[in-house]
Coordinates of C-alpha atoms and ligand atoms in Angstrom, one line a residue:
X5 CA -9.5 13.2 -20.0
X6 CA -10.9 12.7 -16.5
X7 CA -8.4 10.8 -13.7
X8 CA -9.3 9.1 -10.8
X9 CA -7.3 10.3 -7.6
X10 CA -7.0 8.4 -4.5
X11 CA -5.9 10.5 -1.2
X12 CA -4.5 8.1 1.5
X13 CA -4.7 9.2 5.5
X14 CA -1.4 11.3 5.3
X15 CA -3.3 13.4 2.6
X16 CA -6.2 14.3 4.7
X17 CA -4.3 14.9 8.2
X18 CA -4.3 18.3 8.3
X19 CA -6.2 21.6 6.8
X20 CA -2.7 22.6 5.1
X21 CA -2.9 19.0 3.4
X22 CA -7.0 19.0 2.4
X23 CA -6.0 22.5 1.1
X24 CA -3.2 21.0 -0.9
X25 CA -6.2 18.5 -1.9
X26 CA -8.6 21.1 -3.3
X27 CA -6.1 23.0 -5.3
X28 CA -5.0 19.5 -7.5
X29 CA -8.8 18.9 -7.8
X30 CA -9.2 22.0 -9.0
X31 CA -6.5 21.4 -11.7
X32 CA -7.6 18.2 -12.7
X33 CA -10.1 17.6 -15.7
X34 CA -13.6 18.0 -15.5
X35 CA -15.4 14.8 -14.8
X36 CA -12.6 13.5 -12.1
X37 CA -12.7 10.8 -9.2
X38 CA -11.2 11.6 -6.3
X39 CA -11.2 8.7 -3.9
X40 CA -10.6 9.5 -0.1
X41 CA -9.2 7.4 3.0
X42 CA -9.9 8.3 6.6
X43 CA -8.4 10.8 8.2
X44 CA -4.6 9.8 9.5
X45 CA -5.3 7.4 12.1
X46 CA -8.7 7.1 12.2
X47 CA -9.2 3.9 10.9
X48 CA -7.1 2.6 13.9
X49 CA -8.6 4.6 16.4
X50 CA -12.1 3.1 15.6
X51 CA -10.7 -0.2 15.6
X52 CA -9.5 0.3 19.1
X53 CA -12.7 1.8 20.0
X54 CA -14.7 -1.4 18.9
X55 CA -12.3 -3.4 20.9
X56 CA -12.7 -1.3 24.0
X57 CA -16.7 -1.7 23.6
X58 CA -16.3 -5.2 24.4
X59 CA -15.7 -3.9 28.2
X60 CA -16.2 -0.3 28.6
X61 CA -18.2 1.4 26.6
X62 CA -17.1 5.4 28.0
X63 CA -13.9 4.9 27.5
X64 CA -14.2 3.7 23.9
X65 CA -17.0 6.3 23.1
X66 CA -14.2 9.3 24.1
X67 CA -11.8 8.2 21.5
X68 CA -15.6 8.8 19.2
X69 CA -15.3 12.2 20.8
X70 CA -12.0 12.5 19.6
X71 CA -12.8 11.8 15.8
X72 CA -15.7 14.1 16.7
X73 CA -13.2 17.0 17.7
X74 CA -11.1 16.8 14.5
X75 CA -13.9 16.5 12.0
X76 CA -15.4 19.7 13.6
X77 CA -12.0 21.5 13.7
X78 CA -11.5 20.3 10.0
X79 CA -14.9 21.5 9.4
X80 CA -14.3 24.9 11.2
X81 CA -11.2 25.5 9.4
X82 CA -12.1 24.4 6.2
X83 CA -15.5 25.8 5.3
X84 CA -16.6 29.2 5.5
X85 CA -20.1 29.5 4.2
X86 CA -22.7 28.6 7.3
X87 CA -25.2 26.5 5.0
X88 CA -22.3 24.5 4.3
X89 CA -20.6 24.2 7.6
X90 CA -24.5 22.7 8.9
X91 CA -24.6 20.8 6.1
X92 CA -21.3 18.9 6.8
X93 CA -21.6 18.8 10.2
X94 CA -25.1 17.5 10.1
X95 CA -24.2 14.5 8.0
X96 CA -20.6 13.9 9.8
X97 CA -23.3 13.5 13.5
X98 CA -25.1 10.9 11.3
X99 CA -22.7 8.9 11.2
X100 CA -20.9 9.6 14.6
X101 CA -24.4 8.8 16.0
X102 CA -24.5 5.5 13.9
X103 CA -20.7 4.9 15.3
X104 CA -21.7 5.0 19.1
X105 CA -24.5 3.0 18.4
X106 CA -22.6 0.4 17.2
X107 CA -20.2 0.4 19.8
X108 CA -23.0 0.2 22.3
X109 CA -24.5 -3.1 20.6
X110 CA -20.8 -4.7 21.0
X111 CA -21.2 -3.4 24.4
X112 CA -24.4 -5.0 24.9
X113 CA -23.8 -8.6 22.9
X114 CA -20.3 -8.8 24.2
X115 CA -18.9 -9.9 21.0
X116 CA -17.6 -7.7 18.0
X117 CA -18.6 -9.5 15.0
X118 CA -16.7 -8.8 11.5
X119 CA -20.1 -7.4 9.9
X120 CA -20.0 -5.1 13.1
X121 CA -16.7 -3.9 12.6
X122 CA -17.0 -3.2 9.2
X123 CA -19.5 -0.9 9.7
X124 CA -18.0 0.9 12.0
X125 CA -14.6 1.2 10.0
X126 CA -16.4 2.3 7.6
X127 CA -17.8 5.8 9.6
X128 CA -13.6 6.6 8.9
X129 CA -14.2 6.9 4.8
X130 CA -17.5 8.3 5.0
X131 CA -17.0 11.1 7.5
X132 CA -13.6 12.4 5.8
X133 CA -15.7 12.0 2.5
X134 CA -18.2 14.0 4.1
X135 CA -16.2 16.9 5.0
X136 CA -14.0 17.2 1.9
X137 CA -16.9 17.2 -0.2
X138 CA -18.2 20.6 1.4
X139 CA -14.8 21.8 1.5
X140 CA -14.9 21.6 -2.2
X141 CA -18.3 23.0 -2.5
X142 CA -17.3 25.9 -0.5
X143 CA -14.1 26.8 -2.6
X144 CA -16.8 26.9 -5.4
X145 CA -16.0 23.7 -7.1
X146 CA -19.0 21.3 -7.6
X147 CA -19.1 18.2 -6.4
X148 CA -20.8 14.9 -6.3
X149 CA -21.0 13.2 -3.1
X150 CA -21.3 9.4 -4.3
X151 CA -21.4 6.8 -1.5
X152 CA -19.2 3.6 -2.7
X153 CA -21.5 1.1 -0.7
X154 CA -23.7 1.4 -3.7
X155 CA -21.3 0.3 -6.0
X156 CA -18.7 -1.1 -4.2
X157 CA -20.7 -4.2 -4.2
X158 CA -17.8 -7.6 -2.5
X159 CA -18.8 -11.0 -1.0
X160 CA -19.7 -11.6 3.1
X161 CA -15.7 -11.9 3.8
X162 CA -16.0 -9.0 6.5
X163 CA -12.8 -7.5 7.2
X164 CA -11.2 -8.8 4.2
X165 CA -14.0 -8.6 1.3
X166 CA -13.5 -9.9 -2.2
X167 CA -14.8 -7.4 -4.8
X168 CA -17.1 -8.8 -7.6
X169 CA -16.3 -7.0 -10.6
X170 CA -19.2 -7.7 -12.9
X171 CA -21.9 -6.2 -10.1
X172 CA -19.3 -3.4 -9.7
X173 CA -19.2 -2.6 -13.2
X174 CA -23.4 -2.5 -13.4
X175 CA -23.5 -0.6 -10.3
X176 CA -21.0 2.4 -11.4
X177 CA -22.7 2.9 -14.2
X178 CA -25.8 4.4 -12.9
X179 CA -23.8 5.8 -9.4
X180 CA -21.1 7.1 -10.9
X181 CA -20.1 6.8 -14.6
X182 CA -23.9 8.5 -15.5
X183 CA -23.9 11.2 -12.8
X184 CA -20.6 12.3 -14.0
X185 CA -21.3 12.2 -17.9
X186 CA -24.8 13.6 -17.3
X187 CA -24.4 16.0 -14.5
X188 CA -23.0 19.5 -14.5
X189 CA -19.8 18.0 -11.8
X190 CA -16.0 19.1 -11.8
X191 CA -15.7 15.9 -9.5
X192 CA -17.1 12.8 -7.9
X193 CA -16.0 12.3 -4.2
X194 CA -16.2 9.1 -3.0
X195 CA -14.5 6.3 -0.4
X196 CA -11.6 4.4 -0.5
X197 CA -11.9 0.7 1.4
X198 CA -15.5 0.2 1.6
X199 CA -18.2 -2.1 0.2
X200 CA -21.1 -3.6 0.6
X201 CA -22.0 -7.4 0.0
X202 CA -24.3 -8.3 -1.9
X203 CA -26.5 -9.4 1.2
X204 CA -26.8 -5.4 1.6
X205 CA -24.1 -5.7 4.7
X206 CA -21.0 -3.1 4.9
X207 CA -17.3 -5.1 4.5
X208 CA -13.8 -3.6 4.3
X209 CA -11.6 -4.7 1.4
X210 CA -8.4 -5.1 4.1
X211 CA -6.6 -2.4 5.6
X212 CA -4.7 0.0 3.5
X213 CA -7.5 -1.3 0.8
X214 CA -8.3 2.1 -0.5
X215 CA -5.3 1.9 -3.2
X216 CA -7.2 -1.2 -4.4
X217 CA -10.4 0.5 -4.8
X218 CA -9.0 3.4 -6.8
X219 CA -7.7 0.7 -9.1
X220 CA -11.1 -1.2 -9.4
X221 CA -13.2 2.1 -9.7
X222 CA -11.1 3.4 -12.5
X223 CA -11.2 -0.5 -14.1
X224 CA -14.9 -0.7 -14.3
X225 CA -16.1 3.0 -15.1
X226 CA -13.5 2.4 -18.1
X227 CA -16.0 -0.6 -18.6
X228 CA -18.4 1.2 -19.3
X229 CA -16.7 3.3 -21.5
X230 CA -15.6 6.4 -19.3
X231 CA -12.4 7.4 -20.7
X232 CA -9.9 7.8 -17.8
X233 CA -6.5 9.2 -18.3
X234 CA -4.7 7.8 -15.0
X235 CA -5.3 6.6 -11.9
X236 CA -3.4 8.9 -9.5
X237 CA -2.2 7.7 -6.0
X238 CA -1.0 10.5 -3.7
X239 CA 0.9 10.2 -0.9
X240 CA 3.1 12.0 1.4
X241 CA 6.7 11.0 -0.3
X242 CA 8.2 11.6 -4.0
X243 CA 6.8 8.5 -5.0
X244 CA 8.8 5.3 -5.3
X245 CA 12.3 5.8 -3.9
X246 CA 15.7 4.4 -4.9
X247 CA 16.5 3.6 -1.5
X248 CA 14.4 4.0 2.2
X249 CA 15.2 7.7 2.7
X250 CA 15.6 7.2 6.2
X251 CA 18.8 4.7 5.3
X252 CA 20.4 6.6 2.3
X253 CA 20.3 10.2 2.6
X254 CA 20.2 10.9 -1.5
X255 CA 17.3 8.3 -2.4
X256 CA 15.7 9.8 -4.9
X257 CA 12.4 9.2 -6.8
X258 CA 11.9 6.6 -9.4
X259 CA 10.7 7.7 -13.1
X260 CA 9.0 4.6 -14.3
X261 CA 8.7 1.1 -13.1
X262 CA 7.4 -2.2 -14.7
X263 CA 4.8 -4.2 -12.6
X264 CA 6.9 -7.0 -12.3
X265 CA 9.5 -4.4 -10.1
X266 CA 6.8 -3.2 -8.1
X267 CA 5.8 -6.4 -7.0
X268 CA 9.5 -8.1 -6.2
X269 CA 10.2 -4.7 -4.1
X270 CA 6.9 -5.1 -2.0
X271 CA 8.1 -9.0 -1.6
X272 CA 11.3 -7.9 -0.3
X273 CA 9.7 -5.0 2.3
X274 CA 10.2 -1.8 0.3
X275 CA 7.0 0.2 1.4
X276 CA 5.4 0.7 -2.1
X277 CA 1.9 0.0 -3.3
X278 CA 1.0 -3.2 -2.7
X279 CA 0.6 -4.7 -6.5
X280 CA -2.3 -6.5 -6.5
X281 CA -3.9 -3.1 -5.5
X282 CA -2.8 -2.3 -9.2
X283 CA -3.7 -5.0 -11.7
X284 CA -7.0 -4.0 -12.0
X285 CA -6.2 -0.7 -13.7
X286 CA -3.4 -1.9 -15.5
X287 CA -5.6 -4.8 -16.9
X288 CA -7.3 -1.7 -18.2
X289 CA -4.5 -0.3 -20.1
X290 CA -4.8 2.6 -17.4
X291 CA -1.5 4.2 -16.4
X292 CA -1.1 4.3 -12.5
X293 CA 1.1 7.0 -11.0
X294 CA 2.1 7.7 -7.3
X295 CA 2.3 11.3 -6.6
X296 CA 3.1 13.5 -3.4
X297 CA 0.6 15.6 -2.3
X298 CA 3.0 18.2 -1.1
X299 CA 4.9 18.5 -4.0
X300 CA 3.2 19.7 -6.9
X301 CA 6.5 20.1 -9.1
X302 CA 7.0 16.0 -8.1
X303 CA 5.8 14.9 -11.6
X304 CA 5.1 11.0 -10.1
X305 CA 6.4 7.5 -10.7
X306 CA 4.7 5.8 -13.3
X307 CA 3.6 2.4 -13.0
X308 CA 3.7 0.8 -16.3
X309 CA 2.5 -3.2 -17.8
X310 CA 5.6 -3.4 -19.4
X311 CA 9.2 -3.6 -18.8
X312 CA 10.8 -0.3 -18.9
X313 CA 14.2 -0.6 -20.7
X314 CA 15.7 -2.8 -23.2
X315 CA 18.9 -2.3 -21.3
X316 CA 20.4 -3.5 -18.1
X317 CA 19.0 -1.2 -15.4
X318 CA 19.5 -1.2 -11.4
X319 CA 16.3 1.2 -9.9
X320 CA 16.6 0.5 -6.1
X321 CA 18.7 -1.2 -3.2
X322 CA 16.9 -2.3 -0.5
X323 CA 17.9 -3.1 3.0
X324 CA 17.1 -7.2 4.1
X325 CA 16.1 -7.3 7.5
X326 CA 16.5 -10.0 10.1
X327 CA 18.3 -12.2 7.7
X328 CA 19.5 -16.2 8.2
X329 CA 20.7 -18.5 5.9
X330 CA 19.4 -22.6 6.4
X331 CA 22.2 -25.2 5.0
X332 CA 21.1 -28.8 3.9
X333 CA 22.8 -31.2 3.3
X334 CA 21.9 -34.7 3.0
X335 CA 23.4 -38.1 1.4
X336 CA 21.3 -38.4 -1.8
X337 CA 19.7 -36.0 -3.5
X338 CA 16.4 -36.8 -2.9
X339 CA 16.9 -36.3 0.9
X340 CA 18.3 -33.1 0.4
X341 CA 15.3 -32.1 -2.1
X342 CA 12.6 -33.4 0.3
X343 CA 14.4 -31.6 3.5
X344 CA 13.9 -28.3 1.5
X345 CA 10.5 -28.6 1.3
X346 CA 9.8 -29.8 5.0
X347 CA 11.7 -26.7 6.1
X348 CA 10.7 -24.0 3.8
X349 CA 6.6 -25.0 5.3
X350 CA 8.1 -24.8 8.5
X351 CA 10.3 -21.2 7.4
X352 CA 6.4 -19.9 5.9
X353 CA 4.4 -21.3 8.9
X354 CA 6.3 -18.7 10.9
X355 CA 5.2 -15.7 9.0
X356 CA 9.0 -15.4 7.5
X357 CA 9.7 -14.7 4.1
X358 CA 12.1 -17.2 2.0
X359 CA 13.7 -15.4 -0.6
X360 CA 16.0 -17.6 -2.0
X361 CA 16.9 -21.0 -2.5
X362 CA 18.6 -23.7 -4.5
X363 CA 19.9 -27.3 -4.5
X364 CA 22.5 -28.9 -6.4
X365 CA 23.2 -32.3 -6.4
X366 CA 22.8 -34.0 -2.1
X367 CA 23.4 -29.9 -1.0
X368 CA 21.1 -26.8 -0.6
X369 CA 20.2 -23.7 1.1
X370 CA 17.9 -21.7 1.8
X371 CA 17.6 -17.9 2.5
X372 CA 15.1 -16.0 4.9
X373 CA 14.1 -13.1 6.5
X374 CA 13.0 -14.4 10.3
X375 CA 11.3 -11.1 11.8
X376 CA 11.0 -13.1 15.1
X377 CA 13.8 -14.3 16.1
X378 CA 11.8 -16.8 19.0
X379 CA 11.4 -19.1 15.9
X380 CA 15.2 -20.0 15.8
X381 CA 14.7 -22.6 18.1
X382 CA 12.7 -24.6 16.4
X383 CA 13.9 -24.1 13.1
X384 CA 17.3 -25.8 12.1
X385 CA 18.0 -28.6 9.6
X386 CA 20.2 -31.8 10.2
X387 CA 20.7 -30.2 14.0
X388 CA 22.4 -27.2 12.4
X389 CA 21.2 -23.8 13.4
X390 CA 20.8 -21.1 11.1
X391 CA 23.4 -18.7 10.5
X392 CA 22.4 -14.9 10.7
X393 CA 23.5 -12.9 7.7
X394 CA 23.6 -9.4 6.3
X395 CA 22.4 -8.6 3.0
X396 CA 20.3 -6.1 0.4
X397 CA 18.4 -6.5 -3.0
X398 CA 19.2 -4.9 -6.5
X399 CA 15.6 -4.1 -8.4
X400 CA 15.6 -3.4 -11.7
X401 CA 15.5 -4.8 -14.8
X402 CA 17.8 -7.3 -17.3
X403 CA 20.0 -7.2 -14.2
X404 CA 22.6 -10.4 -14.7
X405 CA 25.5 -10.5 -12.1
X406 CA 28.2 -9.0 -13.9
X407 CA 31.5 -7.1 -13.1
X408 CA 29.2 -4.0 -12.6
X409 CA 27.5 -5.7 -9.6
X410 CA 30.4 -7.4 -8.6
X411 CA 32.0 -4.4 -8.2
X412 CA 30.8 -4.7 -4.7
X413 CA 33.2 -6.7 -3.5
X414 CA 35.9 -4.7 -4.5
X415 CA 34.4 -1.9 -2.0
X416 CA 34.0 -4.6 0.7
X417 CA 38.1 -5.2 -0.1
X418 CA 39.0 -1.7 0.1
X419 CA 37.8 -1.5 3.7
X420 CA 38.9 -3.1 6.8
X421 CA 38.6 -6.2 6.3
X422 CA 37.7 -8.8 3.5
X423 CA 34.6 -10.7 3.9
X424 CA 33.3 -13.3 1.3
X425 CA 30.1 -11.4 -0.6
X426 CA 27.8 -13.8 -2.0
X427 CA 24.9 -12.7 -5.4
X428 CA 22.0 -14.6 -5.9
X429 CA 19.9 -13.8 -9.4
X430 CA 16.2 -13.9 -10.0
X431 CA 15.0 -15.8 -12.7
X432 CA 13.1 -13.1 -13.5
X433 CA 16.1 -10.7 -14.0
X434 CA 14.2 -8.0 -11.8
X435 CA 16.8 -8.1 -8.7
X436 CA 20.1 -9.5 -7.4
X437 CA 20.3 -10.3 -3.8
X438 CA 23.9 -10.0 -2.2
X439 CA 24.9 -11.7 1.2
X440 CA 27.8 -10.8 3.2
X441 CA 29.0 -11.9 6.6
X442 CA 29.5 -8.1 7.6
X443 CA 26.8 -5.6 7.8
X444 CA 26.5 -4.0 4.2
X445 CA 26.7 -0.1 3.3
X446 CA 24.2 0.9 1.8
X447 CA 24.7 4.2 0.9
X448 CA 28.2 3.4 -1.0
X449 CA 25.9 0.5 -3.1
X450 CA 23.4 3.2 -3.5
X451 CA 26.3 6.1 -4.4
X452 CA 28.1 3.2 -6.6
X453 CA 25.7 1.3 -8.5
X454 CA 22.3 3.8 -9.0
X455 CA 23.4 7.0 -8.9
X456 CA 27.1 6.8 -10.1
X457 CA 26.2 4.8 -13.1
X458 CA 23.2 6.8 -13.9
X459 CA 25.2 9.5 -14.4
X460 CA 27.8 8.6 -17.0
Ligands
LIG27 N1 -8.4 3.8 6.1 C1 -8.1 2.4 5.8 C2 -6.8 2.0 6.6 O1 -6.3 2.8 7.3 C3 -7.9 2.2 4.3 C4 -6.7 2.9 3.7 O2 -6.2 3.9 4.2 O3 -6.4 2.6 2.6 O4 -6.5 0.9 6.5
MG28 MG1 -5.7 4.9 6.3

């Protein structure tokens, strides 16, 4: 059965990487999706370049010439047949042209409006697009060229555009879903992150947005009755980790993972797909898998509807940054319940994250991670400050704070000193968040509770 890939930037940095690319295409099923990001960086350099325009137009046209420079040298090393190298250089110019003229109407109006940047994030998609498609052609694989604005169809929200499924799912039939039943194609290639509204303008669906349009693609050509066996997001690590490898040097990649998981680990900061970006496909009853595109033994972690295991299971510890805790405490209970309330607006309205709190009876607290640490000042209860604190998160699932878990204190009594550790459970039973007033070690929870108990 046909799959729908999605390449993010990392993917499509290099030749090595777009060569990595054609080879999984090649062993994918006939009939296949492949959905591409900009080149790594790209995206941010146009930004910068539309933000330049505003008051000097050379200097942001020379980071153009940049793109310019590394779509040719892609091109160059990529593509051996002339008619094909014209081709894709031909149509990448297009839009390069289309780019600078963009960025000489911001010059010109002196304001950057969101329709204006939309279009010119969008050259990013359409150029790497562009040139993979040819690269494919010219390893002898045939491919469909299919541009998303044509289906991709999203309200006016420039910058941050809401799909509208029904129009998407009338539109892919004849762009993509016929094409690909009718037509002689190994592959479709087509962009991540773009749209169009429906008043025929281009929009963005939010940076990093091209996960999410894997998702919806694979949703409605399913719709339509196009059979799909995954949807496939590669990227440039084994999947989702136990641990931030950079913090625990034996992380290792997850097998499976419920929704629910996925979503309480991007809440906390793990860098996983964001899960909204996902719903649409498991909606869908289509499997989602993140893969590596360098590692083509890295069988993926599956993203499932479902919960996992029927036992108790801890899948990753992740590091809480920049962590205070708030206490209340008030007279009467009601006090204490409204002073909660007043300062977890306050804890939100400064872009921190609250992730936990409780009252009982005229007491209460309330945990956050405050990435800006300016907002202190202003944000104490009852004239008490906030206290800074250490801490991490257990994901998994059915995880209840037993003497498993607990077990952490004993390593925290075994060291120097002994420091009071504090558990907090989610009522969803997906993670346990532990406190301490000493920094935690990672690595031993990591060694002790994931891979020591995986092993027996
Ligand atoms: N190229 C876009 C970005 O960098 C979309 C994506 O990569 O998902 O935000
Ligand atoms: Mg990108």
């Amino acid at each position: 059965m046909p799959k729908i890939l999605k390449f993010g930037g990392t993917s499509v940095a290099t030749a090595f990487a777009i060569k990595q690319i054609i080879s999984i295409i090649k062993s994918s099923p006939k009939g296949t999706v492949a959905i591409f990001s900009a080149f790594a960086k790209v995206t941010d350099l146009i930004s910068e370049a539309a933000e330049i325009a505003l008051t000097n137009l050379v200097k942001s046209q020379e980071l153009v010439y940049r793109i310019e420079m590394r779509s040719f040298g892609l091109i160059e090393e990529m593509i051996s047949n002339p008619d094909y190298i014209r081709e894709a250089e031909a149509l990448v110019t297009i839009h390069l042209n289309e780019l600078n003229e963009l960025l000489e109407s911001i010059n010109f109006l002196k304001e950057c409006h969101g329709s204006a940047i939309d279009s010119a994030l969008a050259k990013g998609e359409l150029i790497s697009s562009a040139v993979i498609h040819f690269a494919l052609l010219d390893s002898g694989i045939k491919s469909y060229l299919a541009d998303s604005r044509n289906f991709m169809i999203t309200d006016s929200n420039y910058c941050q555009a809401n799909p509208q499924f029904n129009l998407i799912t009338e539109k892919i039939k004849t762009e993509l879903v016929e094409p690909m039943t009718f037509g002689d194609y190994h592959v479709a290639v087509s962009q991540g992150f773009i749209g169009r509204s429906t008043n025929l303008k281009t929009t963005t669906l939010g940076r990093g947005g091209s996960d999410f349009s894997a998702s919806i693609i694979g949703a409605c050509m399913a719709k339509n009755g196009y059979e799909i066996d995954s949807i496939d997001i590669y990227t440039d690590v084994d999947g989702v980790m136990s641990a931030d490898p950079k913090l625990v040097s034996n992380a290792r990649s997850i097998d499976r993972l419920s929704v629910n998981e996925i979503l309480e680990m991007s809440y906390f900061g793990a860098k996983v797909l964001h899960p909204k970006t996902i719903l649409p496909a498991l909606e869908a009853q289509i499997p989602v898998n993140v893969m590596n595109t360098m590692n083509s033994e890295f069988l993926g972690t599956n993203i499932i509807n479902n919960n996992v295991d029927s036992k108790s299971a801890i899948h990753s510890v992740i590091n809480l940054k920049d962590l205070y805790i708030f206490r209340i405490s008030s007279d009467d209970a009601k006090t204490c319940m409204n002073e909660i309330n007043s300062l977890s607006l306050r804890i939100m309205a400064t872009n921190s994250t609250i992730i936990y709190s409780s009252v009982i009876a005229y007491n209460g607290i309330i945990i956050a991670m405050v990435p800006d640490n300016t907002n202190l000042l202003v944000l104490h209860s009852n004239g008490k400050t906030p206290e800074p604190i250490f801490g991490c998160v257990l994901t998994g699932e059915n995880l209840r704070i037993d003497s498993e878990i607990m077990s952490i204190s004993k390593m925290f009594e075994l060291g120097f000193h002994i420091p009071k550790v504090d558990y907090y459970q989610s009522p969803t039973d997906n993670s346990i968040i532990i406190t301490s007033d000493v920094s935690l070690d990672l690595q031993r929870i990591h060694d002790e509770l994931i891979i020591r108990s995986t092993a027996q």
